[in-house]
């Protein structure tokens, strides 16, 4: 049985990835802070729980992971939509810590096991890593740094039998992500998805993660950008009925 470690596994994309991998026969380790959420997911998947904040992860936290075939770095987040001139440096620090340093710590801890198993690392970044936008400077900066980390690691691991993939989702319907970013303002969070016909779901991203993870061991997908049909770019979002027939 192959072993997967999934961070951010208590909700959203991380939870969807963990559940799909578990259903597909993987031995899954759920990594997140919220024990109550992890307990419910583990009860439905027979997954293992590692309760922690990845920005403080240590080798000791992963002693029970004897081997690792797949690391999915989903833990992340955005905080605030302030313009650069008014932005909160503490929000920037939180975003950098979880998106970049959390990913760094997880890779450093598990990399030797991934190389030994000739496994795969999938870092979930964002299309925010591709260009800036108003009110997104802190999140774009953090995701750009995570993207740079991924690209550098891929080059540094030349000659090693390990696959390294960056997955860049566009608009994904993850209300909790938006609530956190907007300080719990439900009206503003809901407005993000208003009239968008079929934004991506966490389960869509999980399917792509599973697809990449299950490719032959010699096949590396360097990077994969995925958006809903309603979104053609960061600034080309159609709001309205797409008249789907299925």
JSON list of C-alpha atoms in Angstrom, two decimals:
[
{"chain": "A", "resi": 1, "resn": "UNK", "atom": "CA", "xyz": [0.00, 0.00, 0.00]},
{"chain": "A", "resi": 2, "resn": "UNK", "atom": "CA", "xyz": [1.33, 3.42, -0.96]},
{"chain": "A", "resi": 3, "resn": "UNK", "atom": "CA", "xyz": [1.51, 6.13, 1.68]},
{"chain": "A", "resi": 4, "resn": "UNK", "atom": "CA", "xyz": [0.39, 9.75, 1.23]},
{"chain": "A", "resi": 5, "resn": "UNK", "atom": "CA", "xyz": [0.85, 12.71, 3.55]},
{"chain": "A", "resi": 6, "resn": "UNK", "atom": "CA", "xyz": [-1.66, 15.52, 2.97]},
{"chain": "A", "resi": 7, "resn": "UNK", "atom": "CA", "xyz": [-1.38, 18.88, 4.71]},
{"chain": "A", "resi": 8, "resn": "UNK", "atom": "CA", "xyz": [-4.33, 21.20, 5.22]},
{"chain": "A", "resi": 9, "resn": "UNK", "atom": "CA", "xyz": [-6.36, 18.01, 5.44]},
{"chain": "A", "resi": 10, "resn": "UNK", "atom": "CA", "xyz": [-9.09, 19.30, 7.76]},
{"chain": "A", "resi": 11, "resn": "UNK", "atom": "CA", "xyz": [-11.03, 21.18, 5.07]},
{"chain": "A", "resi": 12, "resn": "UNK", "atom": "CA", "xyz": [-11.25, 22.29, 1.45]},
{"chain": "A", "resi": 13, "resn": "UNK", "atom": "CA", "xyz": [-8.83, 20.93, -1.11]},
{"chain": "A", "resi": 14, "resn": "UNK", "atom": "CA", "xyz": [-6.74, 19.10, 1.47]},
{"chain": "A", "resi": 15, "resn": "UNK", "atom": "CA", "xyz": [-9.73, 17.23, 2.85]},
{"chain": "A", "resi": 16, "resn": "UNK", "atom": "CA", "xyz": [-10.94, 16.34, -0.65]},
{"chain": "A", "resi": 17, "resn": "UNK", "atom": "CA", "xyz": [-7.49, 15.04, -1.63]},
{"chain": "A", "resi": 18, "resn": "UNK", "atom": "CA", "xyz": [-7.17, 12.97, 1.52]},
{"chain": "A", "resi": 19, "resn": "UNK", "atom": "CA", "xyz": [-10.61, 11.41, 1.13]},
{"chain": "A", "resi": 20, "resn": "UNK", "atom": "CA", "xyz": [-10.17, 10.54, -2.55]},
{"chain": "A", "resi": 21, "resn": "UNK", "atom": "CA", "xyz": [-6.72, 9.05, -2.01]},
{"chain": "A", "resi": 22, "resn": "UNK", "atom": "CA", "xyz": [-7.99, 6.98, 0.92]},
{"chain": "A", "resi": 23, "resn": "UNK", "atom": "CA", "xyz": [-10.91, 5.68, -1.17]},
{"chain": "A", "resi": 24, "resn": "UNK", "atom": "CA", "xyz": [-8.41, 4.80, -3.90]},
{"chain": "A", "resi": 25, "resn": "UNK", "atom": "CA", "xyz": [-6.41, 2.55, -1.61]},
{"chain": "A", "resi": 26, "resn": "UNK", "atom": "CA", "xyz": [-3.71, 4.89, -0.30]},
{"chain": "A", "resi": 27, "resn": "UNK", "atom": "CA", "xyz": [-2.61, 4.83, 3.33]},
{"chain": "A", "resi": 28, "resn": "UNK", "atom": "CA", "xyz": [-3.20, 8.48, 4.20]},
{"chain": "A", "resi": 29, "resn": "UNK", "atom": "CA", "xyz": [-1.81, 10.71, 6.95]},
{"chain": "A", "resi": 30, "resn": "UNK", "atom": "CA", "xyz": [-3.97, 13.75, 7.68]},
{"chain": "A", "resi": 31, "resn": "UNK", "atom": "CA", "xyz": [-1.95, 16.79, 8.74]},
{"chain": "A", "resi": 32, "resn": "UNK", "atom": "CA", "xyz": [-3.75, 19.84, 10.17]},
{"chain": "A", "resi": 33, "resn": "UNK", "atom": "CA", "xyz": [-4.45, 21.75, 13.37]},
{"chain": "A", "resi": 34, "resn": "UNK", "atom": "CA", "xyz": [-8.16, 21.11, 14.04]},
{"chain": "A", "resi": 35, "resn": "UNK", "atom": "CA", "xyz": [-8.48, 17.81, 15.85]},
{"chain": "A", "resi": 36, "resn": "UNK", "atom": "CA", "xyz": [-12.27, 17.71, 15.78]},
{"chain": "A", "resi": 37, "resn": "UNK", "atom": "CA", "xyz": [-12.30, 17.94, 11.99]},
{"chain": "A", "resi": 38, "resn": "UNK", "atom": "CA", "xyz": [-9.49, 15.42, 11.63]},
{"chain": "A", "resi": 39, "resn": "UNK", "atom": "CA", "xyz": [-11.30, 12.91, 13.86]},
{"chain": "A", "resi": 40, "resn": "UNK", "atom": "CA", "xyz": [-14.40, 13.02, 11.64]},
{"chain": "A", "resi": 41, "resn": "UNK", "atom": "CA", "xyz": [-12.41, 12.59, 8.45]},
{"chain": "A", "resi": 42, "resn": "UNK", "atom": "CA", "xyz": [-10.32, 9.78, 9.91]},
{"chain": "A", "resi": 43, "resn": "UNK", "atom": "CA", "xyz": [-13.45, 7.96, 11.04]},
{"chain": "A", "resi": 44, "resn": "UNK", "atom": "CA", "xyz": [-14.70, 7.91, 7.45]},
{"chain": "A", "resi": 45, "resn": "UNK", "atom": "CA", "xyz": [-11.40, 7.05, 5.78]},
{"chain": "A", "resi": 46, "resn": "UNK", "atom": "CA", "xyz": [-9.34, 5.02, 8.27]},
{"chain": "A", "resi": 47, "resn": "UNK", "atom": "CA", "xyz": [-6.63, 7.63, 7.81]},
{"chain": "A", "resi": 48, "resn": "UNK", "atom": "CA", "xyz": [-4.01, 8.49, 10.41]},
{"chain": "A", "resi": 49, "resn": "UNK", "atom": "CA", "xyz": [-3.93, 11.83, 12.22]},
{"chain": "A", "resi": 50, "resn": "UNK", "atom": "CA", "xyz": [-0.96, 14.13, 12.74]},
{"chain": "A", "resi": 51, "resn": "UNK", "atom": "CA", "xyz": [-2.32, 17.14, 14.59]},
{"chain": "A", "resi": 52, "resn": "UNK", "atom": "CA", "xyz": [0.00, 20.10, 14.19]},
{"chain": "A", "resi": 53, "resn": "UNK", "atom": "CA", "xyz": [0.69, 23.53, 12.78]},
{"chain": "A", "resi": 54, "resn": "UNK", "atom": "CA", "xyz": [2.95, 22.89, 9.79]},
{"chain": "A", "resi": 55, "resn": "UNK", "atom": "CA", "xyz": [4.83, 26.14, 10.38]},
{"chain": "A", "resi": 56, "resn": "UNK", "atom": "CA", "xyz": [6.18, 24.42, 13.50]},
{"chain": "A", "resi": 57, "resn": "UNK", "atom": "CA", "xyz": [6.56, 20.90, 12.13]},
{"chain": "A", "resi": 58, "resn": "UNK", "atom": "CA", "xyz": [9.57, 18.85, 13.21]},
{"chain": "A", "resi": 59, "resn": "UNK", "atom": "CA", "xyz": [11.03, 15.47, 12.32]},
{"chain": "A", "resi": 60, "resn": "UNK", "atom": "CA", "xyz": [9.65, 14.06, 15.58]},
{"chain": "A", "resi": 61, "resn": "UNK", "atom": "CA", "xyz": [6.10, 14.81, 14.47]},
{"chain": "A", "resi": 62, "resn": "UNK", "atom": "CA", "xyz": [6.47, 12.36, 11.56]},
{"chain": "A", "resi": 63, "resn": "UNK", "atom": "CA", "xyz": [8.14, 9.37, 13.21]},
{"chain": "A", "resi": 64, "resn": "UNK", "atom": "CA", "xyz": [5.06, 7.25, 12.51]},
{"chain": "A", "resi": 65, "resn": "UNK", "atom": "CA", "xyz": [5.46, 7.90, 8.75]},
{"chain": "A", "resi": 66, "resn": "UNK", "atom": "CA", "xyz": [7.91, 5.11, 7.99]},
{"chain": "A", "resi": 67, "resn": "UNK", "atom": "CA", "xyz": [7.75, 5.65, 4.24]},
{"chain": "A", "resi": 68, "resn": "UNK", "atom": "CA", "xyz": [6.23, 8.30, 2.01]},
{"chain": "A", "resi": 69, "resn": "UNK", "atom": "CA", "xyz": [5.21, 7.89, -1.62]},
{"chain": "A", "resi": 70, "resn": "UNK", "atom": "CA", "xyz": [3.29, 11.14, -1.96]},
{"chain": "A", "resi": 71, "resn": "UNK", "atom": "CA", "xyz": [3.37, 14.53, -0.26]},
{"chain": "A", "resi": 72, "resn": "UNK", "atom": "CA", "xyz": [0.52, 16.90, -1.08]},
{"chain": "A", "resi": 73, "resn": "UNK", "atom": "CA", "xyz": [1.14, 20.38, 0.30]},
{"chain": "A", "resi": 74, "resn": "UNK", "atom": "CA", "xyz": [-2.36, 21.86, 0.49]},
{"chain": "A", "resi": 75, "resn": "UNK", "atom": "CA", "xyz": [-2.04, 23.91, 3.67]},
{"chain": "A", "resi": 76, "resn": "UNK", "atom": "CA", "xyz": [-2.17, 27.59, 2.89]},
{"chain": "A", "resi": 77, "resn": "UNK", "atom": "CA", "xyz": [-4.39, 30.60, 3.10]},
{"chain": "A", "resi": 78, "resn": "UNK", "atom": "CA", "xyz": [-4.96, 34.26, 2.35]},
{"chain": "A", "resi": 79, "resn": "UNK", "atom": "CA", "xyz": [-5.54, 36.98, 4.91]},
{"chain": "A", "resi": 80, "resn": "UNK", "atom": "CA", "xyz": [-6.84, 40.39, 3.94]},
{"chain": "A", "resi": 81, "resn": "UNK", "atom": "CA", "xyz": [-7.45, 42.24, 0.68]},
{"chain": "A", "resi": 82, "resn": "UNK", "atom": "CA", "xyz": [-5.70, 45.49, 1.52]},
{"chain": "A", "resi": 83, "resn": "UNK", "atom": "CA", "xyz": [-3.77, 47.47, -1.04]},
{"chain": "A", "resi": 84, "resn": "UNK", "atom": "CA", "xyz": [0.00, 47.58, -0.59]},
{"chain": "A", "resi": 85, "resn": "UNK", "atom": "CA", "xyz": [0.00, 51.06, 0.95]},
{"chain": "A", "resi": 86, "resn": "UNK", "atom": "CA", "xyz": [-2.43, 50.01, 3.69]},
{"chain": "A", "resi": 87, "resn": "UNK", "atom": "CA", "xyz": [-1.59, 46.32, 4.04]},
{"chain": "A", "resi": 88, "resn": "UNK", "atom": "CA", "xyz": [-0.98, 44.66, 7.38]},
{"chain": "A", "resi": 89, "resn": "UNK", "atom": "CA", "xyz": [2.53, 43.25, 7.69]},
{"chain": "A", "resi": 90, "resn": "UNK", "atom": "CA", "xyz": [1.29, 40.68, 10.22]},
{"chain": "A", "resi": 91, "resn": "UNK", "atom": "CA", "xyz": [-1.08, 39.29, 7.57]},
{"chain": "A", "resi": 92, "resn": "UNK", "atom": "CA", "xyz": [1.83, 39.04, 5.14]},
{"chain": "A", "resi": 93, "resn": "UNK", "atom": "CA", "xyz": [3.87, 37.21, 7.76]},
{"chain": "A", "resi": 94, "resn": "UNK", "atom": "CA", "xyz": [1.08, 34.69, 8.38]},
{"chain": "A", "resi": 95, "resn": "UNK", "atom": "CA", "xyz": [0.65, 34.06, 4.66]},
{"chain": "A", "resi": 96, "resn": "UNK", "atom": "CA", "xyz": [4.38, 33.61, 4.10]},
{"chain": "A", "resi": 97, "resn": "UNK", "atom": "CA", "xyz": [4.72, 31.31, 7.10]},
{"chain": "A", "resi": 98, "resn": "UNK", "atom": "CA", "xyz": [1.95, 28.91, 6.13]},
{"chain": "A", "resi": 99, "resn": "UNK", "atom": "CA", "xyz": [2.24, 28.96, 2.34]},
{"chain": "A", "resi": 100, "resn": "UNK", "atom": "CA", "xyz": [6.02, 29.05, 2.01]},
{"chain": "A", "resi": 101, "resn": "UNK", "atom": "CA", "xyz": [7.75, 28.07, 5.23]},
{"chain": "A", "resi": 102, "resn": "UNK", "atom": "CA", "xyz": [5.16, 25.38, 5.99]},
{"chain": "A", "resi": 103, "resn": "UNK", "atom": "CA", "xyz": [5.78, 23.85, 2.57]},
{"chain": "A", "resi": 104, "resn": "UNK", "atom": "CA", "xyz": [9.52, 24.14, 3.13]},
{"chain": "A", "resi": 105, "resn": "UNK", "atom": "CA", "xyz": [9.38, 22.34, 6.47]},
{"chain": "A", "resi": 106, "resn": "UNK", "atom": "CA", "xyz": [7.26, 19.49, 5.11]},
{"chain": "A", "resi": 107, "resn": "UNK", "atom": "CA", "xyz": [9.61, 18.94, 2.18]},
{"chain": "A", "resi": 108, "resn": "UNK", "atom": "CA", "xyz": [12.70, 19.02, 4.36]},
{"chain": "A", "resi": 109, "resn": "UNK", "atom": "CA", "xyz": [11.23, 16.48, 6.77]},
{"chain": "A", "resi": 110, "resn": "UNK", "atom": "CA", "xyz": [9.96, 13.99, 4.18]},
{"chain": "A", "resi": 111, "resn": "UNK", "atom": "CA", "xyz": [12.24, 14.46, 1.17]},
{"chain": "A", "resi": 112, "resn": "UNK", "atom": "CA", "xyz": [14.61, 11.57, 1.91]},
{"chain": "A", "resi": 113, "resn": "UNK", "atom": "CA", "xyz": [11.64, 9.20, 2.30]},
{"chain": "A", "resi": 114, "resn": "UNK", "atom": "CA", "xyz": [10.14, 10.44, -0.96]},
{"chain": "A", "resi": 115, "resn": "UNK", "atom": "CA", "xyz": [13.40, 9.86, -2.82]},
{"chain": "A", "resi": 116, "resn": "UNK", "atom": "CA", "xyz": [13.72, 6.40, -1.29]},
{"chain": "A", "resi": 117, "resn": "UNK", "atom": "CA", "xyz": [10.22, 5.46, -2.46]},
{"chain": "A", "resi": 118, "resn": "UNK", "atom": "CA", "xyz": [10.71, 7.21, -5.84]},
{"chain": "A", "resi": 119, "resn": "UNK", "atom": "CA", "xyz": [7.64, 9.19, -4.97]},
{"chain": "A", "resi": 120, "resn": "UNK", "atom": "CA", "xyz": [5.92, 12.45, -5.83]},
{"chain": "A", "resi": 121, "resn": "UNK", "atom": "CA", "xyz": [5.56, 15.93, -4.33]},
{"chain": "A", "resi": 122, "resn": "UNK", "atom": "CA", "xyz": [2.54, 18.00, -5.34]},
{"chain": "A", "resi": 123, "resn": "UNK", "atom": "CA", "xyz": [2.50, 21.61, -4.19]},
{"chain": "A", "resi": 124, "resn": "UNK", "atom": "CA", "xyz": [-0.86, 23.37, -4.45]},
{"chain": "A", "resi": 125, "resn": "UNK", "atom": "CA", "xyz": [-0.08, 26.98, -5.27]},
{"chain": "A", "resi": 126, "resn": "UNK", "atom": "CA", "xyz": [-2.54, 29.23, -7.13]},
{"chain": "A", "resi": 127, "resn": "UNK", "atom": "CA", "xyz": [-3.00, 31.23, -10.29]},
{"chain": "A", "resi": 128, "resn": "UNK", "atom": "CA", "xyz": [-2.26, 34.12, -7.91]},
{"chain": "A", "resi": 129, "resn": "UNK", "atom": "CA", "xyz": [1.37, 33.03, -8.32]},
{"chain": "A", "resi": 130, "resn": "UNK", "atom": "CA", "xyz": [1.24, 34.03, -12.00]},
{"chain": "A", "resi": 131, "resn": "UNK", "atom": "CA", "xyz": [0.33, 37.70, -11.72]},
{"chain": "A", "resi": 132, "resn": "UNK", "atom": "CA", "xyz": [-0.59, 40.35, -9.21]},
{"chain": "A", "resi": 133, "resn": "UNK", "atom": "CA", "xyz": [-4.00, 41.93, -8.76]},
{"chain": "A", "resi": 134, "resn": "UNK", "atom": "CA", "xyz": [-5.43, 44.76, -6.69]},
{"chain": "A", "resi": 135, "resn": "UNK", "atom": "CA", "xyz": [-5.81, 43.78, -3.07]},
{"chain": "A", "resi": 136, "resn": "UNK", "atom": "CA", "xyz": [-3.95, 40.52, -3.60]},
{"chain": "A", "resi": 137, "resn": "UNK", "atom": "CA", "xyz": [-0.34, 41.58, -3.16]},
{"chain": "A", "resi": 138, "resn": "UNK", "atom": "CA", "xyz": [0.36, 39.62, 0.02]},
{"chain": "A", "resi": 139, "resn": "UNK", "atom": "CA", "xyz": [-1.24, 36.40, -1.20]},
{"chain": "A", "resi": 140, "resn": "UNK", "atom": "CA", "xyz": [0.28, 36.75, -4.67]},
{"chain": "A", "resi": 141, "resn": "UNK", "atom": "CA", "xyz": [3.70, 37.31, -3.10]},
{"chain": "A", "resi": 142, "resn": "UNK", "atom": "CA", "xyz": [3.38, 34.24, -0.88]},
{"chain": "A", "resi": 143, "resn": "UNK", "atom": "CA", "xyz": [2.16, 32.00, -3.68]},
{"chain": "A", "resi": 144, "resn": "UNK", "atom": "CA", "xyz": [4.86, 33.33, -6.01]},
{"chain": "A", "resi": 145, "resn": "UNK", "atom": "CA", "xyz": [7.45, 32.38, -3.40]},
{"chain": "A", "resi": 146, "resn": "UNK", "atom": "CA", "xyz": [5.93, 28.91, -3.05]},
{"chain": "A", "resi": 147, "resn": "UNK", "atom": "CA", "xyz": [6.07, 28.59, -6.84]},
{"chain": "A", "resi": 148, "resn": "UNK", "atom": "CA", "xyz": [9.74, 29.63, -6.86]},
{"chain": "A", "resi": 149, "resn": "UNK", "atom": "CA", "xyz": [10.48, 27.09, -4.13]},
{"chain": "A", "resi": 150, "resn": "UNK", "atom": "CA", "xyz": [8.86, 24.36, -6.24]},
{"chain": "A", "resi": 151, "resn": "UNK", "atom": "CA", "xyz": [10.74, 25.30, -9.39]},
{"chain": "A", "resi": 152, "resn": "UNK", "atom": "CA", "xyz": [14.08, 25.46, -7.58]},
{"chain": "A", "resi": 153, "resn": "UNK", "atom": "CA", "xyz": [13.51, 22.14, -5.84]},
{"chain": "A", "resi": 154, "resn": "UNK", "atom": "CA", "xyz": [12.72, 20.45, -9.15]},
{"chain": "A", "resi": 155, "resn": "UNK", "atom": "CA", "xyz": [16.05, 21.58, -10.55]},
{"chain": "A", "resi": 156, "resn": "UNK", "atom": "CA", "xyz": [17.97, 20.75, -7.39]},
{"chain": "A", "resi": 157, "resn": "UNK", "atom": "CA", "xyz": [16.62, 17.19, -7.49]},
{"chain": "A", "resi": 158, "resn": "UNK", "atom": "CA", "xyz": [18.01, 16.56, -10.97]},
{"chain": "A", "resi": 159, "resn": "UNK", "atom": "CA", "xyz": [19.33, 13.01, -11.02]},
{"chain": "A", "resi": 160, "resn": "UNK", "atom": "CA", "xyz": [17.00, 11.86, -8.21]},
{"chain": "A", "resi": 161, "resn": "UNK", "atom": "CA", "xyz": [14.02, 9.59, -8.89]},
{"chain": "A", "resi": 162, "resn": "UNK", "atom": "CA", "xyz": [11.36, 11.88, -7.44]},
{"chain": "A", "resi": 163, "resn": "UNK", "atom": "CA", "xyz": [8.58, 13.75, -9.23]},
{"chain": "A", "resi": 164, "resn": "UNK", "atom": "CA", "xyz": [7.77, 17.36, -8.36]},
{"chain": "A", "resi": 165, "resn": "UNK", "atom": "CA", "xyz": [4.56, 18.99, -9.55]},
{"chain": "A", "resi": 166, "resn": "UNK", "atom": "CA", "xyz": [3.02, 22.41, -9.06]},
{"chain": "A", "resi": 167, "resn": "UNK", "atom": "CA", "xyz": [-0.75, 22.59, -9.34]},
{"chain": "A", "resi": 168, "resn": "UNK", "atom": "CA", "xyz": [-2.16, 26.10, -9.84]},
{"chain": "A", "resi": 169, "resn": "UNK", "atom": "CA", "xyz": [-5.93, 26.30, -9.29]},
{"chain": "A", "resi": 170, "resn": "UNK", "atom": "CA", "xyz": [-7.99, 29.30, -10.32]},
{"chain": "A", "resi": 171, "resn": "UNK", "atom": "CA", "xyz": [-11.40, 29.94, -8.77]},
{"chain": "A", "resi": 172, "resn": "UNK", "atom": "CA", "xyz": [-12.34, 27.10, -6.44]},
{"chain": "A", "resi": 173, "resn": "UNK", "atom": "CA", "xyz": [-15.55, 27.21, -4.41]},
{"chain": "A", "resi": 174, "resn": "UNK", "atom": "CA", "xyz": [-14.07, 27.02, -0.93]},
{"chain": "A", "resi": 175, "resn": "UNK", "atom": "CA", "xyz": [-16.18, 29.31, 1.29]},
{"chain": "A", "resi": 176, "resn": "UNK", "atom": "CA", "xyz": [-14.00, 28.79, 4.36]},
{"chain": "A", "resi": 177, "resn": "UNK", "atom": "CA", "xyz": [-10.96, 30.12, 2.48]},
{"chain": "A", "resi": 178, "resn": "UNK", "atom": "CA", "xyz": [-12.85, 33.27, 1.53]},
{"chain": "A", "resi": 179, "resn": "UNK", "atom": "CA", "xyz": [-14.30, 33.73, 5.02]},
{"chain": "A", "resi": 180, "resn": "UNK", "atom": "CA", "xyz": [-10.82, 33.58, 6.52]},
{"chain": "A", "resi": 181, "resn": "UNK", "atom": "CA", "xyz": [-9.53, 36.07, 4.00]},
{"chain": "A", "resi": 182, "resn": "UNK", "atom": "CA", "xyz": [-12.41, 38.47, 4.61]},
{"chain": "A", "resi": 183, "resn": "UNK", "atom": "CA", "xyz": [-12.39, 38.28, 8.42]},
{"chain": "A", "resi": 184, "resn": "UNK", "atom": "CA", "xyz": [-15.57, 36.22, 8.53]},
{"chain": "A", "resi": 185, "resn": "UNK", "atom": "CA", "xyz": [-17.71, 38.55, 6.40]},
{"chain": "A", "resi": 186, "resn": "UNK", "atom": "CA", "xyz": [-20.12, 36.06, 4.82]},
{"chain": "A", "resi": 187, "resn": "UNK", "atom": "CA", "xyz": [-21.72, 38.58, 2.45]},
{"chain": "A", "resi": 188, "resn": "UNK", "atom": "CA", "xyz": [-18.39, 39.52, 0.91]},
{"chain": "A", "resi": 189, "resn": "UNK", "atom": "CA", "xyz": [-17.32, 35.89, 0.76]},
{"chain": "A", "resi": 190, "resn": "UNK", "atom": "CA", "xyz": [-20.50, 34.86, -1.05]},
{"chain": "A", "resi": 191, "resn": "UNK", "atom": "CA", "xyz": [-20.16, 37.76, -3.48]},
{"chain": "A", "resi": 192, "resn": "UNK", "atom": "CA", "xyz": [-16.92, 36.29, -4.82]},
{"chain": "A", "resi": 193, "resn": "UNK", "atom": "CA", "xyz": [-18.84, 33.37, -6.33]},
{"chain": "A", "resi": 194, "resn": "UNK", "atom": "CA", "xyz": [-22.04, 35.23, -7.21]},
{"chain": "A", "resi": 195, "resn": "UNK", "atom": "CA", "xyz": [-23.46, 34.18, -10.61]},
{"chain": "A", "resi": 196, "resn": "UNK", "atom": "CA", "xyz": [-20.35, 32.14, -11.50]},
{"chain": "A", "resi": 197, "resn": "UNK", "atom": "CA", "xyz": [-21.68, 29.07, -13.31]},
{"chain": "A", "resi": 198, "resn": "UNK", "atom": "CA", "xyz": [-19.86, 26.03, -11.93]},
{"chain": "A", "resi": 199, "resn": "UNK", "atom": "CA", "xyz": [-16.70, 27.26, -10.23]},
{"chain": "A", "resi": 200, "resn": "UNK", "atom": "CA", "xyz": [-14.23, 24.51, -9.48]},
{"chain": "A", "resi": 201, "resn": "UNK", "atom": "CA", "xyz": [-14.85, 22.37, -6.42]},
{"chain": "A", "resi": 202, "resn": "UNK", "atom": "CA", "xyz": [-12.29, 20.95, -4.05]},
{"chain": "A", "resi": 203, "resn": "UNK", "atom": "CA", "xyz": [-13.14, 17.51, -5.42]},
{"chain": "A", "resi": 204, "resn": "UNK", "atom": "CA", "xyz": [-12.09, 18.62, -8.92]},
{"chain": "A", "resi": 205, "resn": "UNK", "atom": "CA", "xyz": [-8.63, 19.50, -7.66]},
{"chain": "A", "resi": 206, "resn": "UNK", "atom": "CA", "xyz": [-8.47, 16.20, -5.77]},
{"chain": "A", "resi": 207, "resn": "UNK", "atom": "CA", "xyz": [-9.13, 14.31, -9.00]},
{"chain": "A", "resi": 208, "resn": "UNK", "atom": "CA", "xyz": [-6.19, 16.07, -10.65]},
{"chain": "A", "resi": 209, "resn": "UNK", "atom": "CA", "xyz": [-3.94, 15.34, -7.68]},
{"chain": "A", "resi": 210, "resn": "UNK", "atom": "CA", "xyz": [-4.91, 11.67, -7.88]},
{"chain": "A", "resi": 211, "resn": "UNK", "atom": "CA", "xyz": [-4.30, 11.61, -11.62]},
{"chain": "A", "resi": 212, "resn": "UNK", "atom": "CA", "xyz": [-0.80, 13.07, -11.25]},
{"chain": "A", "resi": 213, "resn": "UNK", "atom": "CA", "xyz": [0.06, 10.81, -8.33]},
{"chain": "A", "resi": 214, "resn": "UNK", "atom": "CA", "xyz": [-0.98, 7.72, -10.25]},
{"chain": "A", "resi": 215, "resn": "UNK", "atom": "CA", "xyz": [1.01, 8.43, -13.40]},
{"chain": "A", "resi": 216, "resn": "UNK", "atom": "CA", "xyz": [3.94, 6.11, -14.18]},
{"chain": "A", "resi": 217, "resn": "UNK", "atom": "CA", "xyz": [6.93, 6.87, -11.98]},
{"chain": "A", "resi": 218, "resn": "UNK", "atom": "CA", "xyz": [9.00, 8.22, -14.88]},
{"chain": "A", "resi": 219, "resn": "UNK", "atom": "CA", "xyz": [6.35, 10.80, -15.91]},
{"chain": "A", "resi": 220, "resn": "UNK", "atom": "CA", "xyz": [6.64, 14.25, -14.30]},
{"chain": "A", "resi": 221, "resn": "UNK", "atom": "CA", "xyz": [4.01, 16.96, -14.73]},
{"chain": "A", "resi": 222, "resn": "UNK", "atom": "CA", "xyz": [6.02, 20.11, -14.02]},
{"chain": "A", "resi": 223, "resn": "UNK", "atom": "CA", "xyz": [3.05, 22.41, -13.59]},
{"chain": "A", "resi": 224, "resn": "UNK", "atom": "CA", "xyz": [-0.64, 22.36, -14.29]},
{"chain": "A", "resi": 225, "resn": "UNK", "atom": "CA", "xyz": [-2.98, 25.38, -14.32]},
{"chain": "A", "resi": 226, "resn": "UNK", "atom": "CA", "xyz": [-6.65, 24.59, -13.88]},
{"chain": "A", "resi": 227, "resn": "UNK", "atom": "CA", "xyz": [-9.59, 26.99, -13.98]},
{"chain": "A", "resi": 228, "resn": "UNK", "atom": "CA", "xyz": [-13.36, 26.65, -14.37]},
{"chain": "A", "resi": 229, "resn": "UNK", "atom": "CA", "xyz": [-14.69, 27.24, -17.85]},
{"chain": "A", "resi": 230, "resn": "UNK", "atom": "CA", "xyz": [-16.24, 30.49, -16.58]},
{"chain": "A", "resi": 231, "resn": "UNK", "atom": "CA", "xyz": [-12.78, 31.86, -15.78]},
{"chain": "A", "resi": 232, "resn": "UNK", "atom": "CA", "xyz": [-10.36, 32.42, -18.65]},
{"chain": "A", "resi": 233, "resn": "UNK", "atom": "CA", "xyz": [-7.78, 34.38, -16.66]},
{"chain": "A", "resi": 234, "resn": "UNK", "atom": "CA", "xyz": [-7.48, 36.27, -13.37]},
{"chain": "A", "resi": 235, "resn": "UNK", "atom": "CA", "xyz": [-9.42, 39.15, -14.96]},
{"chain": "A", "resi": 236, "resn": "UNK", "atom": "CA", "xyz": [-11.63, 37.30, -17.45]},
{"chain": "A", "resi": 237, "resn": "UNK", "atom": "CA", "xyz": [-14.40, 35.88, -15.27]},
{"chain": "A", "resi": 238, "resn": "UNK", "atom": "CA", "xyz": [-17.86, 35.37, -16.77]},
{"chain": "A", "resi": 239, "resn": "UNK", "atom": "CA", "xyz": [-20.81, 35.75, -14.44]},
{"chain": "A", "resi": 240, "resn": "UNK", "atom": "CA", "xyz": [-23.97, 34.29, -15.87]},
{"chain": "A", "resi": 241, "resn": "UNK", "atom": "CA", "xyz": [-25.56, 31.15, -17.27]},
{"chain": "A", "resi": 242, "resn": "UNK", "atom": "CA", "xyz": [-23.28, 29.04, -19.50]},
{"chain": "A", "resi": 243, "resn": "UNK", "atom": "CA", "xyz": [-26.25, 26.91, -20.58]},
{"chain": "A", "resi": 244, "resn": "UNK", "atom": "CA", "xyz": [-24.67, 23.59, -19.66]},
{"chain": "A", "resi": 245, "resn": "UNK", "atom": "CA", "xyz": [-26.41, 20.61, -21.26]},
{"chain": "A", "resi": 246, "resn": "UNK", "atom": "CA", "xyz": [-24.94, 18.09, -18.85]}
]
